[in-house]
XYZ file of C-alpha atoms in Angstrom:
669
model
C 114.952 53.830 87.640
C 113.503 54.213 83.990
C 115.266 55.866 81.641
C 113.412 56.127 78.138
C 115.861 58.866 76.959
C 118.544 59.383 74.845
C 122.236 60.232 75.786
C 121.515 63.892 74.674
C 118.181 64.184 76.646
C 120.488 62.409 79.426
C 123.103 65.062 79.564
C 120.803 68.013 79.090
C 118.744 66.711 82.238
C 121.662 66.322 84.017
C 122.692 69.716 83.210
C 119.622 70.819 85.103
C 120.205 68.915 87.893
C 123.786 69.934 88.451
C 123.227 73.473 87.976
C 120.483 73.239 90.643
C 122.613 71.383 93.198
C 125.867 73.747 92.367
C 123.563 76.776 92.892
C 121.998 75.503 96.074
C 125.069 74.578 97.593
C 126.880 77.712 96.630
C 124.225 79.649 98.284
C 124.520 77.320 101.625
C 120.925 77.492 100.891
C 117.843 76.262 99.031
C 115.539 73.183 97.973
C 117.669 70.833 95.397
C 115.574 67.808 95.698
C 112.499 69.168 93.626
C 114.768 70.170 90.574
C 116.710 67.171 90.420
C 113.161 65.052 91.002
C 111.439 66.912 88.065
C 113.973 67.935 85.835
C 112.945 65.137 83.347
C 109.441 66.255 83.139
C 110.198 69.904 82.990
C 113.072 69.250 80.350
C 110.357 67.531 78.059
C 108.265 70.334 78.398
C 110.128 72.805 77.912
C 111.982 71.277 74.829
C 108.852 69.531 72.840
C 105.399 72.077 74.106
C 106.592 75.160 75.519
C 105.685 77.998 73.288
C 107.930 80.850 74.024
C 110.256 83.472 72.649
C 113.545 84.028 74.906
C 114.455 87.172 73.089
C 110.649 88.572 74.172
C 109.569 86.881 77.312
C 106.387 89.363 77.169
C 105.062 88.302 73.912
C 101.134 88.305 74.432
C 100.501 84.632 72.806
C 103.433 82.591 74.514
C 102.449 79.903 76.417
C 102.598 80.508 80.091
C 104.661 78.276 82.444
C 104.241 78.739 86.396
C 106.191 76.872 88.728
C 103.722 76.795 91.410
C 106.416 74.867 93.567
C 108.410 77.814 93.951
C 110.517 76.383 96.430
C 112.215 74.621 93.329
C 113.233 77.983 92.028
C 116.500 76.534 90.397
C 114.797 74.474 88.431
C 113.572 77.402 86.553
C 116.189 79.625 86.931
C 118.506 76.935 85.188
C 115.754 76.536 82.146
C 115.506 80.033 81.792
C 119.582 80.530 81.167
C 119.699 77.329 79.372
C 116.885 78.350 76.660
C 118.559 81.609 76.315
C 116.392 84.033 78.793
C 118.536 87.280 79.518
C 119.748 85.657 82.895
C 123.626 84.920 82.899
C 125.089 82.087 84.547
C 126.906 84.364 86.937
C 123.094 84.964 88.323
C 122.986 81.534 88.749
C 126.102 81.627 90.771
C 124.792 84.489 93.194
C 121.732 82.160 93.542
C 119.557 83.768 96.834
C 122.164 86.891 97.187
C 121.732 90.143 97.888
C 120.828 91.717 94.547
C 120.785 88.884 92.256
C 117.912 87.933 89.657
C 117.893 84.675 91.555
C 116.033 85.066 94.529
C 114.809 82.043 96.955
C 111.617 81.889 95.240
C 110.731 83.200 92.211
C 109.319 86.935 91.816
C 107.458 88.184 88.877
C 109.064 91.686 87.190
C 112.636 90.823 88.743
C 113.576 87.898 86.468
C 112.553 87.548 83.021
C 110.522 84.491 82.020
C 109.329 84.530 85.547
C 105.616 84.512 84.917
C 103.963 85.160 88.583
C 105.143 85.459 91.896
C 105.431 81.767 93.746
C 106.424 80.281 96.721
C 103.523 80.412 99.210
C 102.245 77.066 98.382
C 98.759 77.036 96.139
C 98.892 80.369 94.897
C 100.887 79.667 91.844
C 98.374 76.940 91.463
C 95.389 79.403 91.605
C 97.045 82.141 89.999
C 97.427 79.517 86.772
C 93.719 79.114 86.920
C 93.365 82.849 86.442
C 95.469 82.899 83.573
C 93.872 79.962 82.075
C 90.376 81.866 81.968
C 92.112 85.328 80.844
C 93.029 83.222 77.889
C 89.514 81.498 77.294
C 87.603 85.316 77.641
C 90.226 87.049 75.313
C 90.052 84.364 72.692
C 86.266 84.512 72.615
C 85.809 88.099 72.722
C 88.699 88.701 69.545
C 89.520 85.461 67.659
C 87.841 85.277 64.229
C 87.783 82.223 61.969
C 91.379 81.854 60.782
C 92.754 84.233 63.472
C 93.853 82.309 66.366
C 95.258 85.797 67.803
C 94.781 84.250 71.286
C 95.662 80.747 71.445
C 98.045 79.256 74.680
C 98.532 76.891 77.096
C 99.132 77.587 80.727
C 101.205 74.932 82.217
C 102.771 74.613 85.847
C 104.314 72.226 87.901
C 102.561 71.626 91.196
C 103.941 69.718 94.354
C 102.348 67.838 97.329
C 102.157 70.725 99.346
C 100.237 73.167 96.537
C 97.542 70.330 96.749
C 97.605 70.362 100.688
C 96.727 73.715 100.664
C 93.255 74.626 100.753
C 93.238 77.270 97.825
C 94.237 74.396 95.265
C 91.266 72.679 96.350
C 89.169 75.883 95.183
C 90.669 76.878 92.161
C 90.853 73.437 90.857
C 87.110 72.826 91.644
C 86.528 76.401 89.442
C 88.808 75.272 86.418
C 86.925 72.057 86.323
C 83.610 73.646 86.484
C 84.686 76.304 83.597
C 86.037 73.276 81.589
C 89.389 75.180 81.180
C 91.142 72.764 78.656
C 94.041 74.509 77.985
C 95.398 74.309 81.515
C 97.597 71.519 82.289
C 99.795 70.841 85.164
C 102.364 68.377 85.804
C 102.313 67.075 89.500
C 105.546 66.278 91.221
C 104.248 63.213 93.306
C 107.424 62.553 95.114
C 105.672 61.532 98.328
C 107.985 63.640 100.211
C 107.314 66.794 102.324
C 109.601 69.006 104.844
C 108.525 66.695 107.551
C 109.377 63.386 106.169
C 106.916 61.234 103.906
C 103.626 62.400 102.824
C 101.984 59.707 104.215
C 102.309 61.663 107.682
C 99.676 63.948 106.698
C 98.418 63.261 103.499
C 97.039 60.206 102.301
C 94.210 61.209 99.780
C 93.633 59.582 96.226
C 94.704 62.660 94.536
C 93.682 61.395 91.062
C 90.234 60.721 92.357
C 90.017 63.781 93.799
C 90.628 65.566 90.872
C 88.608 63.308 88.528
C 85.618 64.739 91.045
C 86.600 68.173 90.067
C 85.981 67.352 86.540
C 89.917 67.313 85.560
C 91.439 64.968 83.158
C 94.282 63.063 85.096
C 96.958 60.873 83.685
C 99.425 58.937 85.881
C 103.103 58.184 84.312
C 106.529 57.638 85.837
C 107.829 61.062 85.736
C 111.116 60.276 84.433
C 110.398 58.419 81.580
C 110.456 60.935 78.665
C 108.102 59.041 76.191
C 105.191 58.550 79.062
C 105.510 62.435 79.816
C 105.435 63.402 76.343
C 102.457 60.794 75.437
C 100.472 62.475 78.669
C 101.450 66.119 77.594
C 100.019 65.177 73.917
C 96.738 63.775 75.597
C 96.051 66.617 77.624
C 96.854 69.106 74.753
C 94.093 67.179 72.874
C 91.950 67.028 75.871
C 89.628 70.357 74.998
C 87.222 70.584 78.167
C 88.965 69.367 80.999
C 91.921 70.788 82.484
C 94.513 68.087 83.005
C 96.490 66.639 85.814
C 99.576 64.767 84.887
C 100.645 63.114 87.929
C 104.269 62.284 87.860
C 105.732 59.622 89.998
C 109.161 61.057 90.612
C 112.258 60.709 93.103
C 113.170 63.333 95.246
C 116.664 64.230 94.797
C 117.046 62.071 92.443
C 120.581 60.627 91.727
C 121.881 61.231 95.227
C 123.039 58.262 96.372
C 122.400 58.965 100.065
C 119.709 61.464 100.376
C 117.408 60.400 96.981
C 113.653 59.655 98.277
C 114.404 61.736 101.887
C 113.511 65.140 103.283
C 116.778 65.483 103.676
C 117.227 66.569 99.876
C 113.748 68.421 100.159
C 115.111 72.063 102.043
C 118.697 71.982 102.643
C 122.057 71.527 100.425
C 123.186 68.203 99.912
C 126.746 68.735 101.335
C 130.043 69.154 99.174
C 130.455 65.615 99.511
C 126.986 64.300 98.385
C 127.442 66.950 95.713
C 130.399 65.031 94.528
C 128.776 61.771 94.777
C 125.478 62.587 93.182
C 127.863 63.771 90.056
C 129.570 60.454 90.325
C 126.395 58.170 90.131
C 124.705 60.489 87.547
C 128.074 59.702 85.393
C 128.446 63.431 85.206
C 130.999 64.825 82.594
C 132.722 67.482 85.216
C 133.937 68.114 88.309
C 134.112 72.115 87.513
C 131.023 73.867 89.444
C 128.398 75.034 87.415
C 129.665 73.289 83.958
C 127.341 73.098 81.134
C 128.339 70.658 78.458
C 128.413 72.379 75.041
C 125.971 70.185 73.450
C 123.755 70.173 76.353
C 123.649 74.235 75.948
C 123.226 74.245 71.913
C 120.447 71.697 72.578
C 118.399 74.083 74.920
C 119.613 76.884 72.878
C 117.345 75.941 70.016
C 114.641 77.439 71.644
C 115.930 80.707 70.596
C 115.393 80.326 67.123
C 112.300 78.422 67.547
C 110.824 80.999 69.588
C 111.811 83.674 66.797
C 110.036 81.733 64.485
C 106.841 81.238 66.755
C 106.928 84.959 67.446
C 107.208 85.919 63.735
C 104.535 83.975 62.801
C 102.269 85.496 65.077
C 103.077 88.708 64.503
C 102.581 88.081 60.683
C 99.084 86.517 61.637
C 98.407 89.717 63.629
C 99.177 92.111 60.607
C 96.926 90.437 58.535
C 94.048 90.532 61.716
C 94.851 94.276 61.601
C 93.921 94.339 58.361
C 91.114 92.166 58.067
C 89.665 93.312 61.582
C 90.834 96.711 62.567
C 88.474 97.484 65.169
C 88.880 94.406 67.251
C 93.188 94.541 66.494
C 92.780 98.129 67.855
C 90.546 97.008 70.668
C 93.141 93.997 71.650
C 96.190 96.272 71.660
C 94.516 98.755 74.172
C 93.281 95.800 76.480
C 97.073 94.552 76.504
C 98.524 97.651 76.894
C 95.665 98.660 79.862
C 94.815 101.603 77.759
C 92.574 103.800 79.599
C 90.205 106.524 78.637
C 91.405 110.076 79.639
C 88.045 111.447 79.714
C 86.632 110.275 82.914
C 85.089 113.160 84.222
C 82.958 113.279 81.013
C 81.792 109.659 81.913
C 81.934 109.291 85.568
C 77.982 109.547 87.113
C 77.563 112.942 89.348
C 75.221 112.464 92.071
C 72.883 114.780 93.680
C 73.196 116.105 97.261
C 71.130 114.051 99.260
C 70.626 113.831 102.929
C 69.391 110.151 102.997
C 72.088 109.109 99.779
C 72.691 105.755 99.488
C 75.339 102.915 100.625
C 78.281 103.407 98.920
C 78.127 99.444 97.955
C 75.143 100.909 95.620
C 76.536 103.619 94.436
C 80.069 101.684 93.335
C 77.190 99.376 91.454
C 76.131 102.392 89.467
C 79.545 103.620 88.899
C 80.776 100.308 87.930
C 77.973 100.022 85.398
C 79.065 103.264 83.540
C 82.577 102.214 83.562
C 82.244 99.190 82.213
C 80.511 100.664 79.373
C 83.473 102.930 78.719
C 86.633 100.364 79.840
C 85.853 97.089 77.670
C 88.845 95.336 79.303
C 87.136 95.449 82.797
C 85.764 91.623 84.052
C 84.756 90.318 87.398
C 82.367 89.313 89.884
C 81.970 88.029 93.044
C 82.559 84.860 95.662
C 78.578 84.020 95.470
C 77.739 87.759 96.828
C 76.967 89.559 93.726
C 73.519 91.032 95.033
C 75.195 92.438 98.221
C 78.470 93.414 96.545
C 76.976 95.279 93.816
C 79.348 93.512 91.235
C 77.323 93.002 88.431
C 77.444 93.915 84.787
C 73.994 94.480 83.041
C 73.673 93.071 79.571
C 77.428 91.605 79.670
C 76.726 88.078 79.872
C 77.884 85.435 82.206
C 81.909 83.847 81.654
C 81.227 80.284 81.459
C 82.089 77.223 79.711
C 79.325 77.876 77.060
C 80.323 81.599 76.747
C 83.918 82.591 77.765
C 83.155 85.920 76.329
C 80.499 86.780 79.609
C 82.089 89.693 81.387
C 80.563 88.734 84.900
C 82.135 85.628 86.636
C 80.813 83.527 89.272
C 83.648 82.755 91.573
C 81.505 80.816 94.058
C 82.238 80.897 97.918
C 86.112 80.555 97.143
C 87.726 83.941 98.052
C 90.971 82.736 98.440
C 90.998 81.207 94.564
C 89.189 83.935 93.143
C 91.831 86.349 94.659
C 94.564 84.282 93.038
C 92.437 84.210 89.783
C 91.937 87.876 89.872
C 95.896 87.965 89.839
C 96.163 85.634 87.081
C 94.074 87.764 84.943
C 95.622 90.718 85.274
C 99.074 89.316 85.034
C 97.972 87.590 81.721
C 97.271 91.040 80.029
C 94.315 92.411 78.190
C 91.916 92.241 81.264
C 91.369 94.656 84.443
C 90.023 91.843 87.133
C 87.624 93.092 89.852
C 86.279 90.629 92.568
C 83.930 91.337 95.338
C 83.502 89.849 98.514
C 82.721 91.114 102.310
C 85.750 92.934 103.681
C 85.537 90.487 106.620
C 86.134 87.856 104.130
C 89.379 89.931 103.141
C 91.302 87.420 105.821
C 90.155 84.470 103.043
C 91.899 86.024 100.379
C 94.403 88.022 102.134
C 97.691 85.865 100.773
C 96.409 86.378 97.408
C 95.842 90.199 97.805
C 99.911 89.848 99.677
C 101.223 88.389 96.528
C 99.383 91.522 94.092
C 101.139 93.684 96.251
C 104.440 92.137 96.435
C 104.311 91.433 92.468
C 102.825 95.192 91.600
C 99.795 93.376 90.259
C 96.748 95.751 89.719
C 93.758 93.965 90.660
C 91.026 95.130 92.297
C 89.173 94.004 95.351
C 85.324 95.418 95.562
C 84.966 94.848 99.464
C 81.750 95.677 101.261
C 79.657 95.638 104.293
C 83.122 97.256 105.871
C 82.145 97.883 109.596
C 80.062 97.382 112.500
C 77.741 99.387 110.453
C 76.552 96.036 109.479
C 74.498 95.533 112.295
C 72.670 92.661 113.373
C 74.669 89.710 111.526
C 77.199 90.825 114.698
C 80.829 90.239 115.469
C 81.385 87.301 112.928
C 80.812 89.621 110.240
C 82.208 93.003 111.170
C 85.502 93.828 110.435
C 87.472 95.908 113.042
C 91.344 95.125 111.991
C 90.647 94.799 108.478
C 91.231 98.330 107.425
C 94.583 98.783 109.585
C 95.862 95.488 108.275
C 95.451 96.134 104.737
C 96.835 99.506 104.965
C 99.700 97.798 106.242
C 100.474 96.034 103.531
C 102.923 97.843 101.040
C 101.891 99.018 97.640
C 98.049 98.112 98.622
C 96.040 101.009 97.655
C 92.763 101.327 100.331
C 90.048 103.177 99.504
C 86.914 104.034 101.667
C 84.888 106.266 99.869
C 82.502 108.498 102.233
C 79.773 109.382 99.489
C 78.443 108.041 96.192
C 80.754 110.736 94.673
C 83.878 109.667 96.296
C 83.007 106.306 95.585
C 83.541 107.322 91.393
C 86.640 108.781 92.064
C 87.512 106.177 94.206
C 86.948 103.749 91.181
C 89.123 105.929 89.033
C 92.050 105.953 91.342
C 91.402 101.974 91.461
C 91.648 101.599 87.668
C 94.813 104.081 87.364
C 96.757 102.879 90.444
C 99.438 100.017 88.743
C 101.525 100.121 91.799
C 99.926 97.103 93.311
C 96.161 95.932 94.142
C 93.581 98.221 95.130
C 90.828 97.835 97.730
C 87.047 99.434 97.214
C 85.894 99.273 100.772
C 82.230 100.194 100.971
C 79.200 100.440 103.440
C 76.199 98.113 103.473
C 74.153 101.215 105.142
C 72.872 104.570 103.532
C 75.114 107.307 103.831
C 74.481 111.373 102.919
C 75.612 112.527 99.395
C 77.508 115.583 100.108
C 76.726 119.111 98.156
C 79.531 119.903 96.107
C 81.546 123.002 95.022
C 84.925 124.402 93.429
C 85.980 124.127 97.108
C 85.503 120.209 97.664
C 84.845 119.177 94.572
C 85.096 115.147 94.516
C 87.800 114.899 92.246
C 90.273 115.501 94.921
C 89.307 112.120 96.044
C 92.360 111.241 93.811
C 94.653 113.349 96.369
C 93.625 110.617 99.108
C 92.686 113.063 101.477
C 90.749 116.700 101.243
C 89.004 119.455 102.899
C 85.301 118.560 102.525
C 84.164 121.514 104.818
C 86.487 124.463 106.026
C 86.195 126.653 108.730
C 85.207 130.235 108.425
C 88.749 131.170 110.026
C 91.959 131.026 108.370
C 92.842 128.653 110.999
C 90.352 126.135 112.496
C 89.887 125.968 116.148
C 90.103 121.994 115.521
C 90.071 119.317 112.629
C 88.254 116.719 112.307
C 88.712 113.951 110.134
C 87.719 110.377 109.122
C 86.791 108.053 106.201
C 84.033 106.122 104.891
C 80.316 105.946 106.632
C 82.018 108.246 109.684
C 82.659 111.244 107.225
C 79.175 112.386 107.738
C 79.056 112.162 111.675
C 81.806 114.567 111.472
C 80.136 117.130 109.014
C 77.129 116.578 111.772
C 79.746 117.344 114.848
C 80.666 120.438 113.243
C 77.300 122.033 112.558
C 76.940 121.095 116.711
C 80.551 122.817 117.469
C 79.324 125.946 115.734
C 76.553 125.808 117.748
C 79.066 126.237 120.790
C 81.425 128.766 118.686
C 83.950 126.252 118.000
C 85.222 126.557 114.322
C 86.416 123.329 112.569
C 87.630 121.882 109.648
C 86.302 118.547 108.233
C 88.910 116.198 106.271
C 87.783 113.364 104.256
C 90.510 110.618 104.278
C 89.756 107.963 101.611
C 92.872 106.961 100.899
C 95.828 107.217 103.371
C 98.441 106.039 100.450
C 97.297 108.529 98.037
C 97.445 111.362 100.851
C 101.205 110.397 101.504
C 102.308 111.032 98.282
C 101.223 114.666 97.889
C 103.609 117.189 98.537
C 104.138 118.684 101.823
C 102.564 121.807 100.846
C 99.383 120.501 100.008
C 99.658 118.257 102.716
C 100.057 120.904 105.312
C 97.243 122.940 103.735
C 94.875 120.110 104.647
C 96.626 119.506 108.074
C 98.293 122.215 109.153
C 101.245 121.635 111.767
C 100.015 124.607 113.592
C 96.469 122.814 114.386
C 96.927 120.046 117.166
C 93.556 119.649 118.355
C 92.511 117.120 115.945
C 89.921 114.109 116.296
C 89.645 111.223 113.612
C 86.708 108.625 113.569
C 86.174 105.419 112.047
C 84.345 102.388 112.886
C 87.415 100.245 113.101
C 90.614 100.108 114.824
C 92.534 102.981 115.547
C 95.571 101.686 114.712
C 97.478 103.998 112.502
C 95.779 106.978 112.850
C 98.097 108.534 115.443
C 100.255 109.164 112.052
C 97.231 112.054 111.251
C 95.846 112.900 114.488
C 99.407 113.642 116.076
C 100.080 112.943 119.653
C 98.076 115.809 120.870
C 94.705 114.623 119.045
C 92.388 111.645 119.819
C 91.236 108.909 117.903
C 88.167 107.402 117.944
C 87.500 104.236 117.020
C 86.578 100.304 118.100
C 89.234 98.599 119.451
C 87.227 95.452 120.595
C 85.148 92.888 118.531
C 81.704 94.248 117.568
C 78.005 93.435 118.377
C 74.803 92.051 117.120
C 72.191 94.959 117.052
C 71.217 97.670 114.580
C 73.779 99.502 113.627
C 72.895 102.703 115.048
C 72.494 101.207 118.378
C 76.030 99.800 118.016
C 77.337 103.480 116.974
C 75.802 104.838 120.027
C 77.374 101.936 122.282
C 80.443 102.302 120.972
C 80.597 106.081 121.252
C 80.957 106.947 117.586
C 78.308 109.420 117.198
C 78.315 113.129 116.296
C 77.815 114.241 120.225
C 80.511 112.019 120.936
C 82.874 113.770 118.673
C 81.578 117.171 120.018
C 82.810 115.988 123.481
C 86.351 115.045 122.026
C 86.697 118.495 120.613
C 85.726 120.235 123.499
C 88.088 118.557 125.734
C 91.106 119.263 123.464
C 90.271 123.043 122.672
C 89.755 123.763 126.435
């Protein structure tokens, strides 16, 4: 095994290793092999290159470090504790225990210094690409000569598993195309996965693959500090290509019986093997979780170095504020996600129109207005810009030749797009959105879930939302997708019924910060409803509201729905009035928001006394029982779609206003 390191370096690296194996052993659960194998590379990166301030983990211009191989979380937790973050040694001892700050995989928002939630392989890789995109955009937009206010690297450690997942190929291709030169990943090339040798399923030439994707690649001995240093310096000097440093390492480094074995990947070494490993590493103490004073003192220089770097940036920022006050204010507002408080003044109002327009079209009009008033909005589409209506006029294209552009072409890469949106949002300074068809939420669902789990306010614009897509048929017609997205905690699903609902749904998406927002929009035209004080479109922000009330204090029945089917409920109301049945129509664009309203408001919209209820939605009926109750009827599509003109599909699936009328009559009688 190569050494090429001082005795102090050796002591520090082995401190990382022993802390990691002790924590995994104490928890009787975890992944010791990766932290043992990548301790050398991580140590060099964190002590020689990473610009960070342990006292200010959210410092805007810090380098970002992503442990995409999140199963090796003890590597990161050890580094955070050793370099002086607010993560005590007791937290390391409580690894994977209830209430600790050291969960099995890193979680953003829980542990100081964790930049993104990782564990689902490939997510960290792609999220880092989004962070690097944000850095480039904000640098192009706000930096001035002599004032590199935004100027940092995005580093990461990635594993074989990350590179096997398809999302990494999508993200690598995009990063290479965009020439993200400040993106540097260290690849833990240990040739071991859970099942055994990676040769069982992974024999591609990684170097050639990334060369083809326009990355700068370097192969090194991942235990040789001189080579790690040289490779990282070389990567920093490469400005037109992202870099992949291929570190040949030994998983479980130092373990006499489990090094280079799958046995060290996902299970504790065992008490006996831990003891033998420490002996093999010439470790200085038999005490568990021992940290030598010399090692801790060396690691803790990060506190002073970080404070100095932070202060230098603060001084630069102060000068920047004097020289360019407007730019400084704009950047500060962007970082703090400051939004205008006068939405009512600039959100477009659409006149009542029986023909109306597709909600994707009205969304495009609203987005254009928003981008003029919310300069942080940046986004695009997964090669469906014209269909998703996500283009911003006169805003340029984000590209290697102009990073200031606000329109992003993600290509046919829905999964990488979703993760990149998360990375941009986590970076701060950008409110990102990305578009695709609702059916392809399947392709970016893992990224949406990470956004929900991590409370990342990414915005997803998903059009062509139902069987209303028509002739493209069941492969492109989403059925179960609304229900599955609504089932995801902290995810705001918004399905507006007309153009004015679209405008206020966008407002809800921009102000929602508990997780991602999903705008669900139609391909086909829907009418624009008449608005009065009683049914003003601002009520959309409450999630559900009375669109058309009955003449009676208590209606005979309640019709409800979301999106394009609401107008069918409005038609049914008119037909039922001819039969002396007086009904209320409730539009429910956002169940999550409606649930948050107080009981009095919810009762005012859906009173318990009215049990004759019919919902309509051109999707799976799953979930509607919450609103229609045990005596009501949920009309929907509990099978896959069909290829035909959309009106024919609605008729054959029993989703017309006449069908609603029949259901109401059954319930009332």
